[in-house]
mmCIF file of C-alpha atoms in Angstrom:
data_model
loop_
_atom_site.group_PDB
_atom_site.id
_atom_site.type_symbol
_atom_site.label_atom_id
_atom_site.label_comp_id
_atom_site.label_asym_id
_atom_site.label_seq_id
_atom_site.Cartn_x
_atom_site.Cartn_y
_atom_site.Cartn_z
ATOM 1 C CA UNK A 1 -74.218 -51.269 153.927
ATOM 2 C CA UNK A 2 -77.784 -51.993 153.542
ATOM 3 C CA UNK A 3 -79.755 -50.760 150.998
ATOM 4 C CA UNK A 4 -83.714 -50.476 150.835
ATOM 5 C CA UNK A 5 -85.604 -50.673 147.820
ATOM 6 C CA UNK A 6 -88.558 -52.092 146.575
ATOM 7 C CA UNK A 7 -90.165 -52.504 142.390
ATOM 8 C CA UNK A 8 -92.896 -49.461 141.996
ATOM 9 C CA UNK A 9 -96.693 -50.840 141.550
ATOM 10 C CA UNK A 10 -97.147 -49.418 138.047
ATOM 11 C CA UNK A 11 -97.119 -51.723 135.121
ATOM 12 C CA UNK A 12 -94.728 -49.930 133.458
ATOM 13 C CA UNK A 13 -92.453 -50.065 136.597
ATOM 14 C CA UNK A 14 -92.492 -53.679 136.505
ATOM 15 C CA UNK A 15 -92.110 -54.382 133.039
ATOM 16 C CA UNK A 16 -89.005 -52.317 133.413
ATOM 17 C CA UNK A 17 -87.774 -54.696 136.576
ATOM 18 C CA UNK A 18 -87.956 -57.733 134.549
ATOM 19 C CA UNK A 19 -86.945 -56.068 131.026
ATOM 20 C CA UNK A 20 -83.971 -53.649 131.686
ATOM 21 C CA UNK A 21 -82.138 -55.497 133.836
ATOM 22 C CA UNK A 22 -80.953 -58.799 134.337
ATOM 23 C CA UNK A 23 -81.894 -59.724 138.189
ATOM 24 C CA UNK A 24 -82.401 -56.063 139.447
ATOM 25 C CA UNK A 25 -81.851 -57.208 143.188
ATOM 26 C CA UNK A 26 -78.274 -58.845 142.103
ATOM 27 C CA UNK A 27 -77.431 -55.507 140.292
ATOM 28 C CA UNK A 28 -78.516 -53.426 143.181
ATOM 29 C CA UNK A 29 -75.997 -55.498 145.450
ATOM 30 C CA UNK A 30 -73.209 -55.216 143.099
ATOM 31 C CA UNK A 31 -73.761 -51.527 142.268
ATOM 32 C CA UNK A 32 -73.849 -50.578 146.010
ATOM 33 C CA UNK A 33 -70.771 -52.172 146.812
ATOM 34 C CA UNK A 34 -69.239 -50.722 143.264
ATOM 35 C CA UNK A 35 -69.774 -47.213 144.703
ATOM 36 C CA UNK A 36 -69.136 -47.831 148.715
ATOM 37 C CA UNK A 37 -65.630 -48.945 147.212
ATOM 38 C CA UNK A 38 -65.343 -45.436 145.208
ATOM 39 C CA UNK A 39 -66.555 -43.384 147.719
ATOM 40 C CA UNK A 40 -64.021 -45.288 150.479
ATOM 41 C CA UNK A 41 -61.172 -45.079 148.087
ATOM 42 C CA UNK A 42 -60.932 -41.528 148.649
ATOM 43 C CA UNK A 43 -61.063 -41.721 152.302
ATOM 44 C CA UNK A 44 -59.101 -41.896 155.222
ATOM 45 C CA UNK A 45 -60.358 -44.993 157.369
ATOM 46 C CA UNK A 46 -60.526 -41.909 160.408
ATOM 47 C CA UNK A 47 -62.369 -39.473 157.858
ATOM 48 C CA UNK A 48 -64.615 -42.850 156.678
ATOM 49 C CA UNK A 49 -65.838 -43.344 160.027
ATOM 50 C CA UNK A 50 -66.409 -40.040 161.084
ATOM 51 C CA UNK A 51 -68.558 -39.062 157.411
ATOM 52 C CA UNK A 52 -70.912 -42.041 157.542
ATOM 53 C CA UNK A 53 -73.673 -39.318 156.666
ATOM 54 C CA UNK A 54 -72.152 -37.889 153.972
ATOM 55 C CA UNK A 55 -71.180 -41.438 152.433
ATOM 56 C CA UNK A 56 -75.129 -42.934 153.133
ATOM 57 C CA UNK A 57 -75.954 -40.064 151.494
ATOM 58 C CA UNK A 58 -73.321 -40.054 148.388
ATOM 59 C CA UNK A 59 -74.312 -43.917 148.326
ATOM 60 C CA UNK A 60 -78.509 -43.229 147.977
ATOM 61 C CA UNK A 61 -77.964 -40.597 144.967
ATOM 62 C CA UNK A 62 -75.760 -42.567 143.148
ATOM 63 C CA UNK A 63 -78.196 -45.615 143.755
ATOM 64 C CA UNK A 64 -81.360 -43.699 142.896
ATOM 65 C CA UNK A 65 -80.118 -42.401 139.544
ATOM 66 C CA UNK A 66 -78.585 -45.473 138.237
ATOM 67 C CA UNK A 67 -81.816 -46.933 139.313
ATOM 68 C CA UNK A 68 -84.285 -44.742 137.501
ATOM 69 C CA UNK A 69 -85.175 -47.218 134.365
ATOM 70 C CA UNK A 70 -85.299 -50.349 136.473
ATOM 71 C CA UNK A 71 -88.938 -49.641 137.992
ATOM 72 C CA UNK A 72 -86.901 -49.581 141.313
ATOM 73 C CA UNK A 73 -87.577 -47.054 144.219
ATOM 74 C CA UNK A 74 -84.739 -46.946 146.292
ATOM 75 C CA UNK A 75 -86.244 -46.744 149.958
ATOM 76 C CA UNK A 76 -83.314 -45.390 151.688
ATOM 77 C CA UNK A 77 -79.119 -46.551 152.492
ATOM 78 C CA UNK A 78 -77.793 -47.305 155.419
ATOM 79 C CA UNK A 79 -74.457 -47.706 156.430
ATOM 80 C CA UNK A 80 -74.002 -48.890 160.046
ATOM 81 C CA UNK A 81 -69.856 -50.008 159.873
ATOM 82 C CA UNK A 82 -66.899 -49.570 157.761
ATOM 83 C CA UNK A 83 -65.377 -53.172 158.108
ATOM 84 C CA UNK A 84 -63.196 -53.120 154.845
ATOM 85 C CA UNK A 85 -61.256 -56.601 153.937
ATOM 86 C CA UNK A 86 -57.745 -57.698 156.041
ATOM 87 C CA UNK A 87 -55.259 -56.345 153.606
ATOM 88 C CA UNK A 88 -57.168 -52.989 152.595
ATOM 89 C CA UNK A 89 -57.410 -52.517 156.757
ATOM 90 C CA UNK A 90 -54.154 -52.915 156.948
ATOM 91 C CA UNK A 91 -53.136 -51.047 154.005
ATOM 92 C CA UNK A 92 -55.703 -48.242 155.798
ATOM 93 C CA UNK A 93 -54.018 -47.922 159.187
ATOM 94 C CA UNK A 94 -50.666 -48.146 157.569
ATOM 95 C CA UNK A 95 -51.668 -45.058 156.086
ATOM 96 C CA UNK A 96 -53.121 -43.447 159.196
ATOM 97 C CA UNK A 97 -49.918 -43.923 161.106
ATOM 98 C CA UNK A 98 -48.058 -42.668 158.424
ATOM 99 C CA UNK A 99 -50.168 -39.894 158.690
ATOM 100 C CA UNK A 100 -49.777 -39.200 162.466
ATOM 101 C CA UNK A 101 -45.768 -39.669 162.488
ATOM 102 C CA UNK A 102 -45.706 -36.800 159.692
ATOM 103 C CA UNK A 103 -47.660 -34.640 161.919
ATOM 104 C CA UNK A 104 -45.363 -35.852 164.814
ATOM 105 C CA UNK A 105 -42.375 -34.949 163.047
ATOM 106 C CA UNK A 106 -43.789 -31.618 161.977
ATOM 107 C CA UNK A 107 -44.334 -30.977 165.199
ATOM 108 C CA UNK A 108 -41.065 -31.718 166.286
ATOM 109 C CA UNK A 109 -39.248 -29.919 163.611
ATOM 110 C CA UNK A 110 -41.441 -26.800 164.480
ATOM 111 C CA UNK A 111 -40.401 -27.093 168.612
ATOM 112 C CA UNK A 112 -36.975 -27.407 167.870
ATOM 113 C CA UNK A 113 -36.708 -24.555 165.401
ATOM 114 C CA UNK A 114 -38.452 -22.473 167.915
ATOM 115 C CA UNK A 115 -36.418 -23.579 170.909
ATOM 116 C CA UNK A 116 -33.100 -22.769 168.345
ATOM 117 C CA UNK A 117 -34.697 -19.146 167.320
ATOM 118 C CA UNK A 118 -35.055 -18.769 171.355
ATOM 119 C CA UNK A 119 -31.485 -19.708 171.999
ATOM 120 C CA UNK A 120 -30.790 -17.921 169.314
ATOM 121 C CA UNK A 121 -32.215 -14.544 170.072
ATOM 122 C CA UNK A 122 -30.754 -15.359 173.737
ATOM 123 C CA UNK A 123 -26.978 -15.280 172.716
ATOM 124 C CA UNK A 124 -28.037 -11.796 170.921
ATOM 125 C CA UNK A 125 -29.226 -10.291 173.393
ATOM 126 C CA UNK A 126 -26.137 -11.301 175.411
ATOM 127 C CA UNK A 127 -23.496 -10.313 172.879
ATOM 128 C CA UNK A 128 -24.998 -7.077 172.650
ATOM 129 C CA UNK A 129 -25.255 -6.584 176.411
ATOM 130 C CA UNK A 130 -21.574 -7.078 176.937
ATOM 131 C CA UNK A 131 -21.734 -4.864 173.840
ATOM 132 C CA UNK A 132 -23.085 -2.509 175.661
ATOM 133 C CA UNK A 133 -21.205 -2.607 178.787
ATOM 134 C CA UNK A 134 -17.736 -2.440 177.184
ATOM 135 C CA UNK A 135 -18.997 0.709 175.249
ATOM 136 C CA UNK A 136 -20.248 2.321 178.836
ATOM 137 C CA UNK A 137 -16.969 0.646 180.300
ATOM 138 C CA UNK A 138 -14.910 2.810 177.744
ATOM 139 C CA UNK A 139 -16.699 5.921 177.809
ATOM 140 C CA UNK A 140 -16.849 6.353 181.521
ATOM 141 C CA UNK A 141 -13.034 5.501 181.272
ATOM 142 C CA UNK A 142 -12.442 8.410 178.487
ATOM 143 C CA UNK A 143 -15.245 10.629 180.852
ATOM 144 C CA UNK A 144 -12.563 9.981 184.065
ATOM 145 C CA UNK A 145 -9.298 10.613 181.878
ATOM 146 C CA UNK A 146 -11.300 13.827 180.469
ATOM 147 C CA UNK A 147 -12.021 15.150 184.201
ATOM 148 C CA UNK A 148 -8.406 14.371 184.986
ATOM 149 C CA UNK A 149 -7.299 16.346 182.451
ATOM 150 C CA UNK A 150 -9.509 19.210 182.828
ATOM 151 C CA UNK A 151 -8.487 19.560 186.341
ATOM 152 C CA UNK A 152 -5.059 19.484 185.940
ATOM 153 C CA UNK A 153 -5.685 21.761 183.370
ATOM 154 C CA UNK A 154 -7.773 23.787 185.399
ATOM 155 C CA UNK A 155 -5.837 23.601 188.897
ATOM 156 C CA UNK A 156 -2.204 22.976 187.564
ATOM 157 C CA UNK A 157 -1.576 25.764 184.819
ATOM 158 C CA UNK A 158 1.140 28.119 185.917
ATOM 159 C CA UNK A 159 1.752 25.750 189.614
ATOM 160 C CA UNK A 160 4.052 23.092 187.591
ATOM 161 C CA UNK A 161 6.366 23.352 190.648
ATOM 162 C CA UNK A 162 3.586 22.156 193.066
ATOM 163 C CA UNK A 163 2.238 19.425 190.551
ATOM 164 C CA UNK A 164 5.717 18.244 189.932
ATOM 165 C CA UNK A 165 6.198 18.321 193.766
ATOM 166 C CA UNK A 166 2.778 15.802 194.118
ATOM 167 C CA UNK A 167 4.389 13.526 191.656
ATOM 168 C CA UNK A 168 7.259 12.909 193.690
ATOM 169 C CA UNK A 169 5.188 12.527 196.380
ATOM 170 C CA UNK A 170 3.224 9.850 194.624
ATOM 171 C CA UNK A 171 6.519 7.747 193.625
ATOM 172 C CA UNK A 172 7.529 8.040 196.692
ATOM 173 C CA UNK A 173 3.956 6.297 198.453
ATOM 174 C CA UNK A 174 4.083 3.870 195.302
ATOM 175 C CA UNK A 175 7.937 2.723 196.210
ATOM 176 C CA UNK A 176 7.085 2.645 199.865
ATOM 177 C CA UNK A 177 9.607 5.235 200.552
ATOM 178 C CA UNK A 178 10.172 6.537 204.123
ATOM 179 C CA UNK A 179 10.157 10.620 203.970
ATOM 180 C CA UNK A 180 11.550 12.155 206.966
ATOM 181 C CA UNK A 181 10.810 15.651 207.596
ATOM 182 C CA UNK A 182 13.039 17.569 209.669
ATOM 183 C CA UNK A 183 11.187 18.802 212.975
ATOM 184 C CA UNK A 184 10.402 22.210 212.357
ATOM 185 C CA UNK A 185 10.285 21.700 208.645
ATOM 186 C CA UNK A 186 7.361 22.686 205.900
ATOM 187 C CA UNK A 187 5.943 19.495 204.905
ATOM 188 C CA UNK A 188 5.568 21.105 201.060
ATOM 189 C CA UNK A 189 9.524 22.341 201.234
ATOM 190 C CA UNK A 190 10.258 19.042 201.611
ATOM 191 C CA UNK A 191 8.169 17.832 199.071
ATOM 192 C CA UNK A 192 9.833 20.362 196.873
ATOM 193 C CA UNK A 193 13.267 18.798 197.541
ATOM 194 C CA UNK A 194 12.414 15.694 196.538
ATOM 195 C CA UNK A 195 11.217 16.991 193.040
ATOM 196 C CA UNK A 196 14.538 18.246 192.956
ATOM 197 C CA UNK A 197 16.771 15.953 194.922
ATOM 198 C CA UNK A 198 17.132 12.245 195.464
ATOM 199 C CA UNK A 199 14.830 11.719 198.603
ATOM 200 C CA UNK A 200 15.989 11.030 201.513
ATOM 201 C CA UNK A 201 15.942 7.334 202.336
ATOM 202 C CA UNK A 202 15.082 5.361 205.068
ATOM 203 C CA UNK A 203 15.056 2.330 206.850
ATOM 204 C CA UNK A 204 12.117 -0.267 205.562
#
């Protein structure tokens, strides 16, 4: 940093240059860099760089009121480049990278919890589909066995004879039985036997 000042014309200002303080322009050096180290120390070397203002600024105040019964008028501060010692550098971008993994990891952390909750909302949705579709499965079952029923209901009450002459029928067609039917004979007489009698068997 560099740091403008000069010692005001007055007498009193003088007097006060030579009297209150031993070598004002060694002082001046020694408070500066006193303060650009306190100022620093709570900084990021990133947030250093990027606040030169604000630290020029923090620098001249604390300068100009330390200053005040010296007979010193300091000018103005300037502070062109942070270039702090080796091991504090070090120490400085050690703490930067620290910095950026945490955020890295944060990041990561937060992607992978998101891609889980995703995944996880995915299988939901899933289980409740097939949820769904065994639950439509089953009542469009019990709606089929309730329109069979009805019907027989409906169609069957007081004709047991003919329904019990369709079941035969249907063991027959199951069993791949041959039904021969006379010539000349009522398809539904026959039927009727068969309720009734073993049916009459033929070749396969």
């Amino acid at each position: 940093a560099q740091v403008y000042f000069r010692v005001k014309a007055d007498e009193e200002s003088v007097k006060g240059s030579i009297y209150n303080v031993n070598n004002f322009r060694w002082q001046i050096v020694n408070l500066a860099r006193t303060t650009l180290r306190n100022i620093i120390g709570t900084l990021t070397l990133k947030s250093a760089n990027s606040e030169r203002g604000k630290i020029n600024a923090e620098l001249y105040s604390t300068l100009h009121t330390e200053t005040q019964g010296w007979g010193i008028e300091i000018v103005r501060t300037e502070l062109k480049q942070i270039d702090p010692p080796k091991d504090v550098q070090e120490t400085m971008n050690k703490v930067v990278k620290a910095e950026n993994e945490k955020i890295a990891a944060i990041d990561m952390a937060s992607a992978t919890e998101t891609v889980a909750d995703g995944v996880k909302r995915a299988k939901i949705k899933e289980a409740e589909g097939l949820k769904q579709a065994k639950i439509l499965q089953a009542e469009g079952e019990a709606e089929a066995i309730r329109l069979v029923n009805e019907a027989a209901e409906k169609y069957f009450i007081g004709n047991a004879q003919i329904l019990r002459k369709l079941q035969a029928l249907e063991t027959s067609l199951q069993n791949n039985t041959k039904v021969v039917v006379p010539e000349g004979s009522d398809l539904v007489n026959v039927i009727g036997e068969m309720a009734g009698v073993a049916p009459l068997l033929g070749k396969k």
